[in-house]
């Protein structure tokens, strides 16, 4: 049996920057609950050496949710990651869907939901700019 901590270890090619996608439907955002009890997140993860932010976003989305988007998400912004989150940058993309996409959860998440923008389960630093 593989231990959860083993699955959550960094890949040897991971860099400090991360990339993720805000999936929005009917003024709600897909938010996933982390299995390590550290909070909530959008589908996102560490970029790897030689990978573009867009490639990383698609890879992480597929790994974490098994979702493949029918249209390319729009790049929104690049934001500095706080030192306590690992530093470097977070690249944020946005996908507006005409229906709720249902993720298949991986080992990194225990639950998901679509939340109103003003009712997110916690303050997520990289969403503040999007929510303004």
PDB file of C-alpha atoms in Angstrom:
ATOM      1  CA  UNK A   1       0.000   0.000   0.000  1.00  0.00           C
ATOM      2  CA  UNK A   2       1.266   3.505  -0.876  1.00  0.00           C
ATOM      3  CA  UNK A   3       1.179   6.034   1.958  1.00  0.00           C
ATOM      4  CA  UNK A   4      -0.542   9.385   1.348  1.00  0.00           C
ATOM      5  CA  UNK A   5       2.607  11.310   2.275  1.00  0.00           C
ATOM      6  CA  UNK A   6       4.480   9.442  -0.471  1.00  0.00           C
ATOM      7  CA  UNK A   7       1.880  10.458  -3.035  1.00  0.00           C
ATOM      8  CA  UNK A   8       2.091  14.088  -1.949  1.00  0.00           C
ATOM      9  CA  UNK A   9       5.884  14.333  -2.263  1.00  0.00           C
ATOM     10  CA  UNK A  10       7.224  16.749  -4.825  1.00  0.00           C
ATOM     11  CA  UNK A  11       8.099  15.425  -8.253  1.00  0.00           C
ATOM     12  CA  UNK A  12      11.879  15.739  -8.877  1.00  0.00           C
ATOM     13  CA  UNK A  13      11.247  18.143 -11.782  1.00  0.00           C
ATOM     14  CA  UNK A  14       8.884  20.437  -9.832  1.00  0.00           C
ATOM     15  CA  UNK A  15       9.765  24.119  -9.608  1.00  0.00           C
ATOM     16  CA  UNK A  16       8.439  26.603  -7.038  1.00  0.00           C
ATOM     17  CA  UNK A  17       5.931  28.239  -9.409  1.00  0.00           C
ATOM     18  CA  UNK A  18       2.403  26.867  -9.646  1.00  0.00           C
ATOM     19  CA  UNK A  19      -0.341  27.102 -12.245  1.00  0.00           C
ATOM     20  CA  UNK A  20      -4.082  26.570 -11.963  1.00  0.00           C
ATOM     21  CA  UNK A  21      -7.490  27.271 -13.428  1.00  0.00           C
ATOM     22  CA  UNK A  22     -10.578  28.949 -12.027  1.00  0.00           C
ATOM     23  CA  UNK A  23     -13.535  26.997 -13.376  1.00  0.00           C
ATOM     24  CA  UNK A  24     -16.610  29.180 -13.225  1.00  0.00           C
ATOM     25  CA  UNK A  25     -20.236  28.275 -13.896  1.00  0.00           C
ATOM     26  CA  UNK A  26     -23.304  30.454 -13.256  1.00  0.00           C
ATOM     27  CA  UNK A  27     -21.356  32.844 -11.010  1.00  0.00           C
ATOM     28  CA  UNK A  28     -19.927  29.993  -8.916  1.00  0.00           C
ATOM     29  CA  UNK A  29     -16.358  28.650  -8.716  1.00  0.00           C
ATOM     30  CA  UNK A  30     -15.189  25.036  -8.475  1.00  0.00           C
ATOM     31  CA  UNK A  31     -13.297  24.676  -5.183  1.00  0.00           C
ATOM     32  CA  UNK A  32     -11.670  21.485  -3.970  1.00  0.00           C
ATOM     33  CA  UNK A  33     -10.952  20.436  -0.378  1.00  0.00           C
ATOM     34  CA  UNK A  34      -7.367  19.279   0.190  1.00  0.00           C
ATOM     35  CA  UNK A  35      -6.906  15.853   1.743  1.00  0.00           C
ATOM     36  CA  UNK A  36      -4.057  17.059   3.958  1.00  0.00           C
ATOM     37  CA  UNK A  37      -6.542  19.286   5.861  1.00  0.00           C
ATOM     38  CA  UNK A  38      -4.674  22.451   4.814  1.00  0.00           C
ATOM     39  CA  UNK A  39      -7.704  24.070   3.239  1.00  0.00           C
ATOM     40  CA  UNK A  40      -9.282  24.600  -0.133  1.00  0.00           C
ATOM     41  CA  UNK A  41      -7.994  25.227  -3.629  1.00  0.00           C
ATOM     42  CA  UNK A  42      -8.798  25.439  -7.300  1.00  0.00           C
ATOM     43  CA  UNK A  43      -7.305  22.732  -9.531  1.00  0.00           C
ATOM     44  CA  UNK A  44      -3.630  23.711  -9.523  1.00  0.00           C
ATOM     45  CA  UNK A  45      -0.152  22.480  -8.835  1.00  0.00           C
ATOM     46  CA  UNK A  46       3.571  22.874  -9.293  1.00  0.00           C
ATOM     47  CA  UNK A  47       5.006  23.528 -12.693  1.00  0.00           C
ATOM     48  CA  UNK A  48       7.811  21.284 -13.894  1.00  0.00           C
ATOM     49  CA  UNK A  49      11.126  22.195 -15.482  1.00  0.00           C
ATOM     50  CA  UNK A  50      10.620  23.109 -19.142  1.00  0.00           C
ATOM     51  CA  UNK A  51       6.842  23.343 -18.810  1.00  0.00           C
ATOM     52  CA  UNK A  52       4.853  26.484 -19.673  1.00  0.00           C
ATOM     53  CA  UNK A  53       2.210  27.750 -17.241  1.00  0.00           C
ATOM     54  CA  UNK A  54      -0.514  26.656 -19.692  1.00  0.00           C
ATOM     55  CA  UNK A  55       0.943  23.147 -20.045  1.00  0.00           C
ATOM     56  CA  UNK A  56       1.217  22.850 -16.247  1.00  0.00           C
ATOM     57  CA  UNK A  57      -2.377  24.020 -15.769  1.00  0.00           C
ATOM     58  CA  UNK A  58      -3.692  21.386 -18.201  1.00  0.00           C
ATOM     59  CA  UNK A  59      -1.529  18.622 -16.681  1.00  0.00           C
ATOM     60  CA  UNK A  60      -2.538  19.457 -13.112  1.00  0.00           C
ATOM     61  CA  UNK A  61      -6.221  19.743 -14.057  1.00  0.00           C
ATOM     62  CA  UNK A  62      -6.119  16.288 -15.657  1.00  0.00           C
ATOM     63  CA  UNK A  63      -4.144  14.746 -12.757  1.00  0.00           C
ATOM     64  CA  UNK A  64      -6.368  16.210 -10.044  1.00  0.00           C
ATOM     65  CA  UNK A  65      -9.811  16.040 -11.657  1.00  0.00           C
ATOM     66  CA  UNK A  66      -9.625  13.894 -14.814  1.00  0.00           C
ATOM     67  CA  UNK A  67     -11.181  16.897 -16.605  1.00  0.00           C
ATOM     68  CA  UNK A  68     -10.184  18.063 -20.065  1.00  0.00           C
ATOM     69  CA  UNK A  69     -11.624  21.411 -21.077  1.00  0.00           C
ATOM     70  CA  UNK A  70     -13.303  21.649 -24.499  1.00  0.00           C
ATOM     71  CA  UNK A  71     -11.985  25.221 -24.999  1.00  0.00           C
ATOM     72  CA  UNK A  72      -8.772  26.939 -23.951  1.00  0.00           C
ATOM     73  CA  UNK A  73      -8.989  28.874 -20.683  1.00  0.00           C
ATOM     74  CA  UNK A  74      -8.059  32.542 -20.699  1.00  0.00           C
ATOM     75  CA  UNK A  75      -4.844  33.564 -18.929  1.00  0.00           C
ATOM     76  CA  UNK A  76      -5.756  36.069 -16.190  1.00  0.00           C
ATOM     77  CA  UNK A  77      -2.642  36.984 -14.236  1.00  0.00           C
ATOM     78  CA  UNK A  78       0.607  35.999 -12.571  1.00  0.00           C
ATOM     79  CA  UNK A  79       0.814  36.667  -8.843  1.00  0.00           C
ATOM     80  CA  UNK A  80       3.631  36.296  -6.330  1.00  0.00           C
ATOM     81  CA  UNK A  81       3.286  33.305  -4.029  1.00  0.00           C
ATOM     82  CA  UNK A  82       3.837  34.111  -0.350  1.00  0.00           C
ATOM     83  CA  UNK A  83       7.045  32.691   1.135  1.00  0.00           C
ATOM     84  CA  UNK A  84       5.005  30.445   3.469  1.00  0.00           C
ATOM     85  CA  UNK A  85       3.369  28.933   0.353  1.00  0.00           C
ATOM     86  CA  UNK A  86       6.709  28.196  -1.308  1.00  0.00           C
ATOM     87  CA  UNK A  87       7.513  31.485  -3.002  1.00  0.00           C
ATOM     88  CA  UNK A  88       7.916  32.285  -6.700  1.00  0.00           C
ATOM     89  CA  UNK A  89       4.720  32.725  -8.776  1.00  0.00           C
ATOM     90  CA  UNK A  90       1.188  31.427  -9.287  1.00  0.00           C
ATOM     91  CA  UNK A  91      -0.228  31.575 -12.832  1.00  0.00           C
ATOM     92  CA  UNK A  92      -4.013  31.862 -12.871  1.00  0.00           C
ATOM     93  CA  UNK A  93      -6.234  30.899 -15.802  1.00  0.00           C
ATOM     94  CA  UNK A  94     -10.025  31.213 -16.114  1.00  0.00           C
ATOM     95  CA  UNK A  95     -12.529  28.912 -17.780  1.00  0.00           C
ATOM     96  CA  UNK A  96     -16.195  29.922 -18.054  1.00  0.00           C
ATOM     97  CA  UNK A  97     -18.306  26.799 -18.451  1.00  0.00           C
ATOM     98  CA  UNK A  98     -21.901  26.555 -19.629  1.00  0.00           C
ATOM     99  CA  UNK A  99     -22.493  23.663 -17.192  1.00  0.00           C
ATOM    100  CA  UNK A 100     -21.068  22.299 -13.949  1.00  0.00           C
ATOM    101  CA  UNK A 101     -18.050  20.126 -14.625  1.00  0.00           C
ATOM    102  CA  UNK A 102     -17.815  17.170 -12.254  1.00  0.00           C
ATOM    103  CA  UNK A 103     -14.279  16.265 -11.210  1.00  0.00           C
ATOM    104  CA  UNK A 104     -13.123  12.785 -10.317  1.00  0.00           C
ATOM    105  CA  UNK A 105     -11.167  13.393  -7.124  1.00  0.00           C
ATOM    106  CA  UNK A 106      -7.582  12.211  -6.792  1.00  0.00           C
ATOM    107  CA  UNK A 107      -5.551  11.425  -3.663  1.00  0.00           C
ATOM    108  CA  UNK A 108      -4.948  15.156  -3.043  1.00  0.00           C
ATOM    109  CA  UNK A 109      -8.623  16.042  -2.473  1.00  0.00           C
ATOM    110  CA  UNK A 110     -11.504  14.731  -0.392  1.00  0.00           C
ATOM    111  CA  UNK A 111     -14.396  16.830  -1.687  1.00  0.00           C
ATOM    112  CA  UNK A 112     -15.393  19.570  -4.103  1.00  0.00           C
ATOM    113  CA  UNK A 113     -18.183  22.060  -4.584  1.00  0.00           C
ATOM    114  CA  UNK A 114     -19.273  25.046  -6.595  1.00  0.00           C
ATOM    115  CA  UNK A 115     -19.263  28.110  -4.346  1.00  0.00           C
ATOM    116  CA  UNK A 116     -20.665  31.592  -4.820  1.00  0.00           C
ATOM    117  CA  UNK A 117     -17.836  34.100  -5.163  1.00  0.00           C
ATOM    118  CA  UNK A 118     -18.764  35.787  -1.879  1.00  0.00           C
ATOM    119  CA  UNK A 119     -19.189  32.463  -0.009  1.00  0.00           C
ATOM    120  CA  UNK A 120     -15.878  30.670  -0.565  1.00  0.00           C
ATOM    121  CA  UNK A 121     -14.992  28.291   2.284  1.00  0.00           C
ATOM    122  CA  UNK A 122     -11.806  30.261   3.044  1.00  0.00           C
ATOM    123  CA  UNK A 123      -9.744  33.204   1.839  1.00  0.00           C
ATOM    124  CA  UNK A 124      -7.613  31.933  -1.039  1.00  0.00           C
ATOM    125  CA  UNK A 125      -4.854  34.484  -1.717  1.00  0.00           C
ATOM    126  CA  UNK A 126      -4.585  33.934  -5.483  1.00  0.00           C
ATOM    127  CA  UNK A 127      -8.348  34.440  -5.985  1.00  0.00           C
ATOM    128  CA  UNK A 128      -8.508  37.903  -4.369  1.00  0.00           C
ATOM    129  CA  UNK A 129      -7.632  39.707  -7.614  1.00  0.00           C
ATOM    130  CA  UNK A 130     -10.228  37.700  -9.564  1.00  0.00           C
ATOM    131  CA  UNK A 131     -12.949  38.354  -6.985  1.00  0.00           C
ATOM    132  CA  UNK A 132     -12.550  42.165  -7.043  1.00  0.00           C
TER     133      UNK A 132
END
